[in-house]
XYZ file of C-alpha atoms in Angstrom:
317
model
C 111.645 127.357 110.949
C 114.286 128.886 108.166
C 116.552 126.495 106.391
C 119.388 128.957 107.245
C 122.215 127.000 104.072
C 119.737 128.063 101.568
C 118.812 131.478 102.330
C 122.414 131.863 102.467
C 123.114 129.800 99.509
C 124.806 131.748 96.627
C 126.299 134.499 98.906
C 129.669 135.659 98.008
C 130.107 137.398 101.444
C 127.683 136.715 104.609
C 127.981 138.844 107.615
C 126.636 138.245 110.934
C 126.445 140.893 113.722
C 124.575 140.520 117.403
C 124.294 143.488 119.582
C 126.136 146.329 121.491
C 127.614 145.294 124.751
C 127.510 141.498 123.758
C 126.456 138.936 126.640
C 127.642 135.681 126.237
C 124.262 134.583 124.419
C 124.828 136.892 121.531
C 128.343 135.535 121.906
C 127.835 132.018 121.756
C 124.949 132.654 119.032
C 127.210 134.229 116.554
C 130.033 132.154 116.746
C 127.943 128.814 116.575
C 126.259 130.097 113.379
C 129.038 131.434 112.041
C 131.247 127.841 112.276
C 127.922 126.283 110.855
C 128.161 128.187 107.814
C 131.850 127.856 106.992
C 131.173 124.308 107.239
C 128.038 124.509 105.176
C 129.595 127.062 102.725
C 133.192 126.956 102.291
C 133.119 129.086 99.431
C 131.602 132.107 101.014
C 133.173 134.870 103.068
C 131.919 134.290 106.422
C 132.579 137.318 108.815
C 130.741 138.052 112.308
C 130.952 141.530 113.139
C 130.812 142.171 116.920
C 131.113 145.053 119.876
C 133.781 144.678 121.831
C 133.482 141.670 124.259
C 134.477 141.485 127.895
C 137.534 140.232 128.623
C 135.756 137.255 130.633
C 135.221 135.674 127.505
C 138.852 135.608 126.331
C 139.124 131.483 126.501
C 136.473 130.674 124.030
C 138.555 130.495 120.837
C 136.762 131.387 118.219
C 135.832 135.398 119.368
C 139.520 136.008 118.017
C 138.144 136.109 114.575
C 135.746 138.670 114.762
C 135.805 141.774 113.473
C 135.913 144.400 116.147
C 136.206 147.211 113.390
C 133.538 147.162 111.340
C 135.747 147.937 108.339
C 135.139 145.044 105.390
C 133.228 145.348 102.403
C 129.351 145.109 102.198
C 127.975 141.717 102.664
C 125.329 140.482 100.780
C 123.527 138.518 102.751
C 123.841 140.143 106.920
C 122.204 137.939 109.872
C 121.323 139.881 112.674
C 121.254 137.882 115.898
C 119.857 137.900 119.509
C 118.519 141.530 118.503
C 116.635 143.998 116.124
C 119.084 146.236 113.130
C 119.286 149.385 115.265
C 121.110 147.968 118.422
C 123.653 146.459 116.269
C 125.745 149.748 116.822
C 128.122 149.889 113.601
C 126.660 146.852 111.901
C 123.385 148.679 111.072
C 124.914 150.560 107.942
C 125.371 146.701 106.516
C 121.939 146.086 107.392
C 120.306 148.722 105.847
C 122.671 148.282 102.624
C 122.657 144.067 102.502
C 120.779 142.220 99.690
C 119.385 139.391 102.116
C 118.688 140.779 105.640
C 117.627 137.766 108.078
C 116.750 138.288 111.746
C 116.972 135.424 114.156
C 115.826 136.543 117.629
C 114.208 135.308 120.883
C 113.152 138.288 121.949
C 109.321 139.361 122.718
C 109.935 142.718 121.945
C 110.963 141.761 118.655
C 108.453 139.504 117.912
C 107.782 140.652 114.296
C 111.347 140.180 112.851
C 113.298 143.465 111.594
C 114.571 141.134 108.081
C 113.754 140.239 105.031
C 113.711 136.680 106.442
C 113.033 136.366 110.205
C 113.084 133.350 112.353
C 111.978 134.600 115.649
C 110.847 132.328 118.880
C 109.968 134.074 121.727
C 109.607 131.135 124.230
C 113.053 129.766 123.277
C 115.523 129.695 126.198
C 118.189 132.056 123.849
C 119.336 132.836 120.573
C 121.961 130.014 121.014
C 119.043 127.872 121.387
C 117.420 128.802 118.218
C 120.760 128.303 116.307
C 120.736 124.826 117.481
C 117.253 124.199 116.165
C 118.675 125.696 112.805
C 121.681 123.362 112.465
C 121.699 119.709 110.685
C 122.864 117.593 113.759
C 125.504 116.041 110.935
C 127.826 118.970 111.271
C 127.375 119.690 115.152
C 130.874 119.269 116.457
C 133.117 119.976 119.645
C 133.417 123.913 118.765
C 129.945 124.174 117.787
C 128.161 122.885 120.706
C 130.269 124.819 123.040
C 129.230 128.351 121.757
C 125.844 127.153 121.700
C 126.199 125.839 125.411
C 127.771 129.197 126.314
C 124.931 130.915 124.864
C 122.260 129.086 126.429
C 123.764 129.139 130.627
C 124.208 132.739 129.895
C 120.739 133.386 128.789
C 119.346 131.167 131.435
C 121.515 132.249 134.698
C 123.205 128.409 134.724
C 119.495 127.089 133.820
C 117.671 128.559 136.848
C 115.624 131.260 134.601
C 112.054 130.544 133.898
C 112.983 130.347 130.557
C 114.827 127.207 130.617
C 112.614 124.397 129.677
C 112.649 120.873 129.440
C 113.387 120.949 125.831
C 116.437 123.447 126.650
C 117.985 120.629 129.223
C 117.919 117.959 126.551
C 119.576 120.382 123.985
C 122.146 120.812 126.856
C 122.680 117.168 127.507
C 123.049 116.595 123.716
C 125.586 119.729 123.852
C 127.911 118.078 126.318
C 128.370 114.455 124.760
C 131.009 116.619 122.873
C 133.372 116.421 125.688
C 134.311 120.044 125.838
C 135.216 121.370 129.120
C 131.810 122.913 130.383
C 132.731 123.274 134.372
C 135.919 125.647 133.844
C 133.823 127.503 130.858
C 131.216 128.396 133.284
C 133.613 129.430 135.732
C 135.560 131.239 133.624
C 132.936 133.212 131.457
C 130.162 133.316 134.400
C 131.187 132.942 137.817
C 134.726 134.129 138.082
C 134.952 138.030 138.745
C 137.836 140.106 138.787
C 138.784 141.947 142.497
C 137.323 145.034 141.245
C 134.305 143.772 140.272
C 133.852 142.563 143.349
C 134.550 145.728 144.927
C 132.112 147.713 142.711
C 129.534 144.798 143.474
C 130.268 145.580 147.447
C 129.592 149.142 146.770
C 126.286 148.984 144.839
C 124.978 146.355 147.462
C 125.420 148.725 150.510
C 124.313 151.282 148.770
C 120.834 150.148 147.197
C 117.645 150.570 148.416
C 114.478 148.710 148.633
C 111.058 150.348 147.497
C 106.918 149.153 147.416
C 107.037 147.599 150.927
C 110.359 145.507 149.743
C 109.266 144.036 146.525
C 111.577 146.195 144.396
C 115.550 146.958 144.727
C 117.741 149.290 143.291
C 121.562 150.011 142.857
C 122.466 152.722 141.211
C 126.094 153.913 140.092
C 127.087 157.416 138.947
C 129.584 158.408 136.688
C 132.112 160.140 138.961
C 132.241 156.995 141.363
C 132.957 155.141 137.761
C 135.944 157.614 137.448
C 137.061 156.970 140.669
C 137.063 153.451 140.998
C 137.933 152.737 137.366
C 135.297 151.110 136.248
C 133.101 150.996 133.160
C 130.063 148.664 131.968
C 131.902 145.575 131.284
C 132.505 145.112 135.151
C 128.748 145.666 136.336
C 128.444 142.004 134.861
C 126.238 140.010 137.531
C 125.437 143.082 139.159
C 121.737 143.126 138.435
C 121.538 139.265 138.982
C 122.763 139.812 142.251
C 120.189 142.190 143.169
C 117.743 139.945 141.805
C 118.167 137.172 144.397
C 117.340 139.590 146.982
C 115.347 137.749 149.849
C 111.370 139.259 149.931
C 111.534 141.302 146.458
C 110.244 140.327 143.360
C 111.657 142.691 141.414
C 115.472 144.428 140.620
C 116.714 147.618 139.015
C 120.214 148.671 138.409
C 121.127 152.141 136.611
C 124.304 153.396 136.185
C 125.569 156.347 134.316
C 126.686 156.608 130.483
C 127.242 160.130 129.841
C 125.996 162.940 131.593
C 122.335 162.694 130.533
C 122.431 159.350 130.013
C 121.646 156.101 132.135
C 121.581 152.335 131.296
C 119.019 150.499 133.281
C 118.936 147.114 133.684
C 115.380 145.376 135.021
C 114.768 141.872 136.465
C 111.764 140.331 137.711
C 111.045 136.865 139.257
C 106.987 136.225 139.087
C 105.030 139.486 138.932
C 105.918 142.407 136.886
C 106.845 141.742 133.632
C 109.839 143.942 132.758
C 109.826 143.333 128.960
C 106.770 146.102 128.938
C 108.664 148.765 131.403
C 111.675 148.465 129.110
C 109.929 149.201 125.815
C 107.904 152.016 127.744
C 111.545 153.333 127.826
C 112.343 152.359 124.308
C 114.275 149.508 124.970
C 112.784 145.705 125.041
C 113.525 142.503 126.306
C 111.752 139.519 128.001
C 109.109 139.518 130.878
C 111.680 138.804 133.472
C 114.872 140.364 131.868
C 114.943 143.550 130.259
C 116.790 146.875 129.553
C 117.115 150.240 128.169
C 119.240 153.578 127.875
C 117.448 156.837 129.137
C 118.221 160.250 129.098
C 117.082 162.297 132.375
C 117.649 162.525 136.357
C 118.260 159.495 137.679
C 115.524 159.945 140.423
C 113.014 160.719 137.816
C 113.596 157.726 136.052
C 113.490 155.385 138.890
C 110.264 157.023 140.000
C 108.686 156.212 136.720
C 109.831 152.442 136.517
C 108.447 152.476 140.570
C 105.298 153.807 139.592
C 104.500 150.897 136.649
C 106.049 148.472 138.566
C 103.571 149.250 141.187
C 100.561 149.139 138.574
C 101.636 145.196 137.653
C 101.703 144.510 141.510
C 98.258 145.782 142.128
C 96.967 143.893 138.873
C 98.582 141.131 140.859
């Protein structure tokens, strides 16, 4: 545990960045610690520095004060959250030029910390979770416990994930004695999907394929169907989920295209094949049952080569 006021104590300026392509963990994460500290500090210049965010999460308040541009001075002090310095996308030049450089980060890929001060739990539930553990329960308040409840469903599909443990549920049931409106947030930042994204959904569902005797799927999107049905990555939200839930498989992959070379795969697992080591083959990282990466090649090539170490963790059994 990091006492999170005091390595921030004496900072003029204090960023705080998550990762590209935020997910409502990294969302909920940043914001929470972020309120924290203003409350903690007042007299520091608190800024979180963020990707842009999908437009799902447009009712939680607080996202309207990030910085989307990445254009204010060097902080001295720069939190990196839910991730390691070099997916931060624009935020890594503060990184790499910050006085203080702390890492706070759930996942197993990451295990080691990438700061100067790391506080790094790879069994916790989320980010959001370890956030909460960081935070003096006398300042917890309505605003607070709502990013860190957003956060933690996100992280945990709704608390269904393996990863959701007892000590997560009693951080949740602490979360809503605040009295903030958790049914419609759920709805409105998890469940609810646009027409089109339901349409796209359709699409990648009749169009996937199983694999290994049914214990793998895979949907798969190119870029010219992108084009034509005006999509981009913000609406594949839920896609891989979906896949996931798949009745007989134990295992999901969804691709779809970034550029012409490039693909962003997204892996989920449910008991055997941990995905956090597939991903990281690939460069990328993750957890054992939730992963991802971005890969440059034929799409058929890649999906043969997750296939074929998928298949080695299902004959390890």
């Amino acid at each position: 545990m990091i006492d999170i006021v005091a390595e921030c104590s004496g900072a003029k300026t204090i960023g705080i960045c998550g990762h590209i392509k935020p997910d409502g963990d990294c969302i909920g994460a940043t914001l929470a610690l972020s309120l924290y500290l203003k409350k903690r500090l007042p007299e520091s210049d608190i800024t979180v520095f963020s990707d842009e965010i999908a437009p799902c999460f447009d009712c939680v308040e607080g996202i309207k004060q990030f910085n989307y541009a990445f254009d204010k001075e060097q902080p001295e002090v720069f939190i990196v959250v839910d991730t390691t310095e070099n997916r931060t996308g624009n935020g890594e030049k503060y990184f790499k030029n910050a006085k203080k450089t702390i890492n706070i980060d759930h996942h197993v890929s990451n295990a080691e910390g990438c700061g100067m001060v790391n506080y790094i739990v790879p069994t916790a539930s989320s980010a959001s979770e370890l956030i909460y553990d960081l935070i003096d329960p006398a300042y917890l308040d309505k605003e607070i416990a709502e990013a860190i409840y957003l956060g933690i469903a996100h992280d945990t599909g709704v608390f269904k994930y393996s990863c959701t443990a007892p000590k997560t549920l009693r951080i949740v049931a602490d979360l809503i004695e605040y009295g903030f409106d958790f049914p419609t947030l759920l709805d409105k930042t998890f469940y609810e999907k646009t027409y089109l994204q339901n349409l796209i959904l359709g699409r990648i569902l009749l169009e996937s394929q199983m694999h290994l005797d049914g214990k793998v799927i895979s949907g798969f999107i190119n870029m010219k169907t992108m084009v034509e049905m005006g999509v981009c990555g913000k609406d594949f939200d839920g896609v891989i989920n979906q896949l996931r839930i798949t009745e007989g498989t134990d295992s999901a992959i969804f691709m779809y295209q970034i550029n012409a070379v490039t693909y962003k795969v997204s892996l989920r697992s449910k008991h055997i094949v941990d995905v956090s080591k597939i991903a990281e083959h690939f460069g990328g990282g993750g957890h054992v049952r939730a992963a991802g990466f971005y890969c440059k090649g034929e799409p058929e090539d890649i999906l043969a080569e997750i296939l074929k170490l998928m298949e080695a963790d299902f004959q390890r059994g």
